[in-house]
């Protein structure tokens, strides 16, 4: 509408009020601070501001806030200030609001206007509407520089006590919330009126602002621990509970939850007493109310209500269905009117009616994936706070972790991280990674729960449990497999069923897992193999040999394709463990089993001692995050020194090596040439094992032809081993009869005779309680025993290991609540009001805030430094100018040459023959007969001891003064 700007200006200048009003309305809609004709409208605005009619003055007062610019603000200020004393209250009220708009655009206009605004506020006879507008402006200015408005506290307090205007009371309470941190004495003064308003006001908006003012002003924090503070907190919490109980008003619930979240920081026990109404908000249909309730329950949780809150959240996750695309209202075809039947009007069979899907009343609304992820994060935050200080039953917590895997939503991108940072829900898209991290953390820190954690990890790894423990669709929950595989590998000796675990790890579908997860699987496989094959208490029988050989063959078959995996981590581990297990397979095939005449045969040492020693060592403990930085660097460590000083020469020599010739060790063909395809022969498993056993021998048991052994050395070693294990009741020696040749059995044999008939010993049944239960307990295997609740024992949670005396507390992944800060407002008028923060309204012109004093001192110091710098530059320029002038005054021989100066007429005193002394101007020729009195002049020594110039011997020149006219009565006879 810029094309009509000049026409709008013409209508604004009309003398008729109806036309003028329309013109100002058009200006408000079309004019902007950069409009070209706005300069012509400035005089019109001044003219209308000076009009005697109030309705005419209201027009420019309403238009100026929309079209004001910095230059116009400074020009119109002088016309607006007199309107503050106008007889009509509406004009004064509009003028105050207009001055605030001017201050936003040009902050300096507020300085001359503030004394008059303050005068209007202090006036007790002022109209209430004008006072309310001033309070509104002061509240908007107060949060920027609250120290400038502390002198107004008595008047604002009187207005708060008088009441009568809820809107003005809300503004005053907001202003006091920013003034109380500067003046703590206001806290005791404000408690009675705020308490009275909370008890008596029926307005919910004023009630909430009173509670919010008490919280924001620091009244609860300042009175924490006192009886008065507890009473105020109970009163506020009780009123907020009533706001939550109001049906049909979600806005009240939302603001009540916000206030609860602020009170729970100082009085968590009071908020936890109302957990029943807060937990009801978790099932509210409004998703924003649910999220606020979740934030609140995380802060109010303690050891008493943790299990109640977590079970309530778990019930919500289980009962609510998963959200799908059809649940999105945007995809509802019936909601929109875009469906038009295309059937013929006379064909009734082709017409179809669309019916809305009927929802069951008892069915909960579907939960979005983001909300499910948020709920799981809150559950883990509550349980892991302060190193599991609120958990009293870790078996319950492990069960919760396993149940959360099934409720984990599918991530948009499936990713793992080798670092511990994957526990952070803000950076990792898959929440199941954090579930696995908490399970791993419990297994490492709580040693008494390590068996339960390992059993839970086993249930997650087993393939036959995937349908029951993982989501039915999508890739949700797969992130937990990394931690579960690590647990079953690290604590393989605690696995209840290691055979099934190894079968799940080596399943063909495992090769399709992501590379990071597959790396952990490959690392855990040899540990489980050691758990199954390293038992030294059992004899090396033919059955055990066959089982071990088949197990190793299965693992080798799984690892062989992984040697060419694209991931280097997977490839490196697969190559290492494949060669190691091949050696173990050769050792197990070559070791002869126990014969019929032997009572015990040792298993291959490679399986029982060599390979297990690779995974045995110090126990892994949690390490503090900053412990690595405390490790001192060795003095002899030089990271810049090359490991091999001849590396360049070796590389150059390798370039000239001829690989065309025969390769002695075959390494070139192994690493650089593609292997030839080998068609496997169709042999049975028995034939393959027989051929492998017949073709490969063991390094422990060799024939005398291949590797002869001294018989005396073997007999000596056998005697030493027998002597070493003679007192061990668990060592089965071939010389002992039936394995019962221990000192205890020798004593029994000596007392009962040489032959002991075990069948003749009577058996007594001890009926302890129910006989059926006793028989069931005896018949049931230990692995399938029903779990019974053990008595409570104090659980030790291991802390982080670090260096030094300071032991940092393990910080859970629960985010810490930021401190309460002042509200950062943004002007709704889209005006940059940052200049008001630096404008001081102090009448003395001096800053009262310590920050302002420091800023003023810094500015003065900066000015002084600038002045000193300017003075220094001026002196340097002056000296440089003097040096230039000195060079210009010397000739080539070094003699000083003075420039000619214009001769000035010198006046000398001349005494004429009559005795009259006259001043005669000296010229080139002197009058004859005139005696000139000369005065001697002191000689001035030159700087370079030069001879004086003869011209300097001239008569001295008198200072030029105003001359009086001389009268010569003899010659002239009259005045000249």
Coordinates of C-alpha atoms in Angstrom, one line a residue, residues 623-948:
X623 CA 37.2 -46.0 36.3
X624 CA 36.5 -42.4 37.0
X625 CA 36.2 -40.2 33.8
X626 CA 39.2 -38.0 34.9
X627 CA 41.5 -40.8 36.1
X628 CA 43.4 -41.0 32.8
X629 CA 44.4 -37.4 33.0
X630 CA 45.9 -37.9 36.4
X631 CA 48.3 -40.6 35.2
X632 CA 51.8 -39.0 35.1
X633 CA 53.7 -39.3 31.8
X634 CA 57.0 -41.2 32.1
X635 CA 60.1 -39.0 31.9
X636 CA 61.8 -41.2 29.3
X637 CA 58.8 -41.2 27.0
X638 CA 59.5 -39.3 23.8
X639 CA 56.6 -39.4 21.4
X640 CA 58.5 -37.6 18.7
X641 CA 61.2 -40.2 18.5
X642 CA 60.6 -42.7 15.6
X643 CA 60.1 -46.3 16.6
X644 CA 62.4 -47.5 13.8
X645 CA 65.0 -45.0 12.6
X646 CA 65.5 -47.0 9.4
X647 CA 61.9 -47.0 8.3
X648 CA 62.5 -45.0 5.2
X649 CA 65.3 -47.2 4.1
X650 CA 63.2 -50.3 4.6
X651 CA 60.3 -48.8 2.6
X652 CA 62.6 -47.9 -0.3
X653 CA 64.1 -51.4 -0.2
X654 CA 60.7 -52.9 -0.3
X655 CA 59.9 -51.0 -3.5
X656 CA 62.8 -52.6 -5.3
X657 CA 62.0 -56.1 -4.1
X658 CA 61.2 -58.5 -6.9
X659 CA 58.0 -60.3 -6.1
X660 CA 57.9 -62.1 -9.5
X661 CA 60.2 -64.8 -8.2
X662 CA 59.2 -67.7 -6.0
X663 CA 57.9 -66.8 -2.6
X664 CA 59.6 -69.0 0.0
X665 CA 57.1 -68.5 2.9
X666 CA 54.0 -68.0 0.8
X667 CA 53.1 -64.7 2.5
X668 CA 52.8 -62.8 -0.7
X669 CA 50.3 -65.2 -2.2
X670 CA 48.4 -65.3 1.1
X671 CA 47.9 -61.6 1.4
X672 CA 47.9 -60.3 -2.2
X673 CA 46.3 -63.0 -4.3
X674 CA 42.8 -64.2 -4.3
X675 CA 42.5 -67.8 -3.0
X676 CA 41.4 -70.5 -5.5
X677 CA 37.9 -71.8 -5.2
X678 CA 37.9 -75.2 -3.6
X679 CA 34.9 -77.5 -4.1
X680 CA 34.3 -79.2 -0.8
X681 CA 33.9 -82.9 -0.9
X682 CA 30.6 -84.4 0.3
X683 CA 31.8 -86.3 3.4
X684 CA 29.9 -87.2 6.5
X685 CA 30.8 -85.7 9.8
X686 CA 32.0 -89.0 11.1
X687 CA 34.3 -89.5 8.1
X688 CA 35.6 -86.0 8.4
X689 CA 36.4 -86.4 12.1
X690 CA 38.1 -89.8 11.5
X691 CA 40.3 -88.4 8.7
X692 CA 41.1 -85.4 10.8
X693 CA 42.0 -87.5 13.8
X694 CA 44.1 -89.9 11.7
X695 CA 45.9 -87.2 9.8
X696 CA 46.8 -84.8 12.6
X697 CA 48.6 -85.6 15.8
X698 CA 48.7 -83.8 19.1
X699 CA 51.7 -81.9 20.3
X700 CA 51.2 -83.4 23.8
X701 CA 50.8 -87.0 22.8
X702 CA 53.1 -88.2 20.1
X703 CA 54.3 -91.6 19.1
X704 CA 57.8 -92.8 19.9
X705 CA 58.7 -92.9 16.3
X706 CA 57.9 -89.3 15.7
X707 CA 59.1 -87.7 18.9
X708 CA 60.9 -90.1 21.3
X709 CA 60.6 -89.1 25.0
X710 CA 62.9 -90.2 27.8
X711 CA 61.0 -92.8 29.9
X712 CA 62.8 -91.8 33.0
X713 CA 61.8 -88.1 32.6
X714 CA 58.1 -89.0 32.1
X715 CA 58.2 -91.3 35.2
X716 CA 59.8 -88.5 37.2
X717 CA 57.2 -85.9 36.1
X718 CA 54.4 -88.4 36.9
X719 CA 55.8 -89.0 40.4
X720 CA 56.1 -85.2 41.0
X721 CA 52.5 -84.7 40.0
X722 CA 51.3 -87.5 42.2
X723 CA 53.2 -86.0 45.2
X724 CA 51.8 -82.6 44.5
X725 CA 48.2 -83.7 44.4
X726 CA 48.3 -86.4 47.0
X727 CA 46.3 -84.4 49.6
X728 CA 43.8 -83.0 47.1
X729 CA 40.5 -84.9 47.6
X730 CA 39.3 -83.7 44.1
X731 CA 42.3 -85.1 42.2
X732 CA 41.5 -88.5 40.7
X733 CA 44.6 -90.6 40.4
X734 CA 44.8 -93.7 38.3
X735 CA 46.5 -95.6 41.1
X736 CA 43.7 -94.9 43.5
X737 CA 40.9 -97.5 43.6
X738 CA 37.7 -96.2 42.0
X739 CA 38.8 -92.7 42.8
X740 CA 38.2 -93.1 46.6
X741 CA 41.8 -93.4 47.8
X742 CA 41.7 -90.2 49.9
X743 CA 42.7 -90.0 53.5
X744 CA 39.0 -89.9 54.5
X745 CA 38.2 -93.0 52.5
X746 CA 41.3 -94.7 53.9
X747 CA 40.0 -94.1 57.4
X748 CA 36.5 -95.4 56.6
X749 CA 38.0 -98.5 54.9
X750 CA 40.2 -99.3 57.9
X751 CA 37.2 -99.1 60.3
X752 CA 34.6 -100.9 58.1
X753 CA 36.8 -103.4 56.5
X754 CA 38.5 -103.7 53.2
X755 CA 35.3 -104.1 51.2
X756 CA 32.4 -101.7 51.9
X757 CA 29.0 -102.6 50.7
X758 CA 27.4 -99.3 49.9
X759 CA 24.0 -100.9 49.1
X760 CA 23.6 -102.1 52.6
X761 CA 23.6 -98.6 54.1
X762 CA 20.0 -97.7 55.1
X763 CA 18.4 -94.6 53.7
X764 CA 16.2 -92.4 55.9
X765 CA 13.7 -90.0 54.5
X766 CA 13.6 -86.7 56.4
X767 CA 10.0 -85.3 56.1
X768 CA 10.5 -81.6 56.6
X769 CA 7.1 -80.0 56.1
X770 CA 5.2 -81.3 53.0
X771 CA 6.4 -84.5 51.7
X772 CA 5.4 -83.8 48.1
X773 CA 7.2 -80.5 48.2
X774 CA 10.3 -82.3 49.5
X775 CA 10.2 -84.9 46.7
X776 CA 9.7 -82.2 44.1
X777 CA 12.6 -80.3 45.4
X778 CA 14.9 -83.3 45.3
X779 CA 13.8 -84.3 41.8
X780 CA 14.0 -80.9 40.3
X781 CA 17.4 -80.0 38.8
X782 CA 19.3 -77.1 40.4
X783 CA 19.0 -75.0 37.2
X784 CA 15.2 -75.0 37.3
X785 CA 14.7 -74.2 41.0
X786 CA 12.0 -71.7 41.8
X787 CA 13.5 -68.4 42.7
X788 CA 12.8 -67.6 46.3
X789 CA 13.2 -64.3 48.0
X790 CA 16.4 -64.2 49.9
X791 CA 16.7 -62.1 53.1
X792 CA 17.8 -58.6 52.6
X793 CA 21.5 -58.1 52.8
X794 CA 23.4 -54.8 52.4
X795 CA 24.4 -54.4 48.8
X796 CA 27.8 -52.9 48.1
X797 CA 28.0 -50.7 45.0
X798 CA 31.5 -50.2 43.7
X799 CA 32.7 -46.6 43.1
X800 CA 34.9 -45.4 40.3
X801 CA 38.6 -45.9 40.6
X802 CA 40.8 -42.9 40.3
X803 CA 44.2 -41.5 41.3
X804 CA 44.6 -39.2 44.2
X805 CA 42.5 -38.5 47.3
X806 CA 39.4 -37.1 45.6
X807 CA 37.0 -39.8 44.8
X808 CA 34.4 -38.4 42.3
X809 CA 30.9 -39.6 42.7
X810 CA 29.5 -41.6 39.8
X811 CA 27.3 -39.2 37.9
X812 CA 24.2 -40.9 36.4
X813 CA 23.0 -39.9 33.0
X814 CA 20.1 -38.0 34.6
X815 CA 20.3 -34.4 33.5
X816 CA 20.7 -31.8 36.3
X817 CA 18.2 -29.1 36.5
X818 CA 19.5 -25.7 35.6
X819 CA 19.2 -22.9 38.2
X820 CA 16.2 -20.6 38.0
X821 CA 17.0 -17.6 36.0
X822 CA 15.2 -14.4 35.2
X823 CA 12.8 -14.6 32.3
X824 CA 14.3 -13.6 29.0
X825 CA 11.6 -11.6 27.3
X826 CA 11.3 -10.8 23.7
X827 CA 9.4 -7.8 22.7
X828 CA 6.1 -8.6 21.0
X829 CA 6.5 -5.4 19.0
X830 CA 9.6 -6.9 17.2
X831 CA 11.8 -4.0 18.4
X832 CA 15.3 -4.4 19.6
X833 CA 15.1 -3.1 23.2
X834 CA 18.6 -4.1 24.3
X835 CA 19.5 -0.4 24.7
X836 CA 17.2 -0.1 27.7
X837 CA 19.4 -2.5 29.7
X838 CA 22.3 0.0 29.7
X839 CA 20.2 3.1 30.5
X840 CA 20.4 4.2 34.1
X841 CA 17.4 6.2 35.5
X842 CA 19.3 7.3 38.6
X843 CA 18.8 11.0 39.2
X844 CA 22.3 11.6 40.4
X845 CA 23.6 10.2 37.1
X846 CA 25.8 7.6 38.9
X847 CA 25.4 4.0 38.6
X848 CA 24.2 2.2 41.8
X849 CA 24.8 -1.3 40.6
X850 CA 28.3 -2.7 41.3
X851 CA 28.4 -3.9 37.7
X852 CA 27.7 -0.4 36.4
X853 CA 30.4 1.1 38.7
X854 CA 32.9 -1.4 37.3
X855 CA 31.8 -0.6 33.8
X856 CA 32.1 3.1 34.4
X857 CA 35.5 2.7 35.9
X858 CA 36.6 0.6 32.9
X859 CA 35.3 3.3 30.5
X860 CA 37.1 6.1 32.4
X861 CA 40.4 4.1 32.4
X862 CA 39.9 3.5 28.7
X863 CA 39.4 7.2 28.1
X864 CA 42.5 8.1 30.1
X865 CA 44.6 5.6 28.1
X866 CA 43.3 7.1 24.9
X867 CA 44.2 10.6 26.0
X868 CA 47.7 9.5 27.0
X869 CA 48.1 7.9 23.6
X870 CA 46.9 11.0 21.8
X871 CA 49.3 13.2 23.8
X872 CA 52.2 10.8 23.1
X873 CA 51.5 11.0 19.3
X874 CA 51.2 14.7 19.5
X875 CA 54.6 15.1 21.1
X876 CA 56.1 12.7 18.5
X877 CA 54.7 14.7 15.7
X878 CA 56.0 17.9 17.3
X879 CA 59.5 16.6 17.6
X880 CA 59.4 15.3 14.1
X881 CA 58.3 18.7 12.9
X882 CA 61.2 20.4 14.8
X883 CA 63.7 18.0 13.2
X884 CA 62.4 18.8 9.7
X885 CA 62.6 22.5 10.4
X886 CA 66.1 22.1 11.7
X887 CA 67.2 20.3 8.5
X888 CA 65.6 23.0 6.3
X889 CA 67.7 25.8 8.1
X890 CA 71.2 24.4 7.2
X891 CA 73.1 24.8 4.0
X892 CA 75.3 22.3 2.3
X893 CA 78.4 23.5 4.3
X894 CA 76.8 23.1 7.6
X895 CA 76.5 26.9 8.3
X896 CA 73.3 28.1 9.8
X897 CA 71.3 30.2 7.3
X898 CA 68.6 32.4 8.5
X899 CA 65.7 33.2 6.3
X900 CA 65.0 36.8 5.5
X901 CA 62.4 38.5 7.5
X902 CA 60.4 41.6 6.6
X903 CA 61.9 44.6 8.0
X904 CA 59.8 46.4 10.6
X905 CA 60.1 50.0 11.2
X906 CA 62.1 50.7 14.3
X907 CA 61.3 53.7 16.4
X908 CA 64.3 55.3 18.1
X909 CA 64.4 58.1 20.5
X910 CA 66.0 61.2 18.9
X911 CA 66.9 64.3 20.7
X912 CA 66.6 67.5 18.7
X913 CA 68.6 70.7 19.3
X914 CA 65.8 72.1 21.4
X915 CA 66.0 69.3 23.8
X916 CA 62.8 67.7 22.8
X917 CA 62.9 64.0 22.5
X918 CA 61.0 62.6 19.5
X919 CA 60.3 59.1 18.2
X920 CA 61.5 58.9 14.7
X921 CA 60.9 56.0 12.5
X922 CA 64.2 54.5 11.3
X923 CA 64.6 54.3 7.5
X924 CA 67.3 53.6 5.1
X925 CA 68.7 57.1 5.4
X926 CA 68.9 59.1 8.6
X927 CA 68.5 62.9 8.7
X928 CA 71.6 64.7 8.8
X929 CA 72.6 66.3 12.1
X930 CA 70.4 63.9 14.0
X931 CA 72.1 62.1 16.8
X932 CA 70.7 58.7 17.4
X933 CA 71.2 57.2 20.8
X934 CA 71.9 53.6 20.6
X935 CA 71.5 51.1 23.4
X936 CA 73.8 48.2 23.8
X937 CA 72.4 44.7 23.3
X938 CA 73.7 41.7 25.1
X939 CA 75.4 39.2 22.9
X940 CA 73.6 35.9 22.4
X941 CA 75.8 32.9 22.0
X942 CA 75.0 30.6 19.2
X943 CA 74.5 27.0 19.8
X944 CA 77.3 26.0 17.5
X945 CA 79.7 28.8 18.7
X946 CA 79.3 30.7 15.5
X947 CA 80.3 34.3 15.1
X948 CA 77.6 36.8 15.6

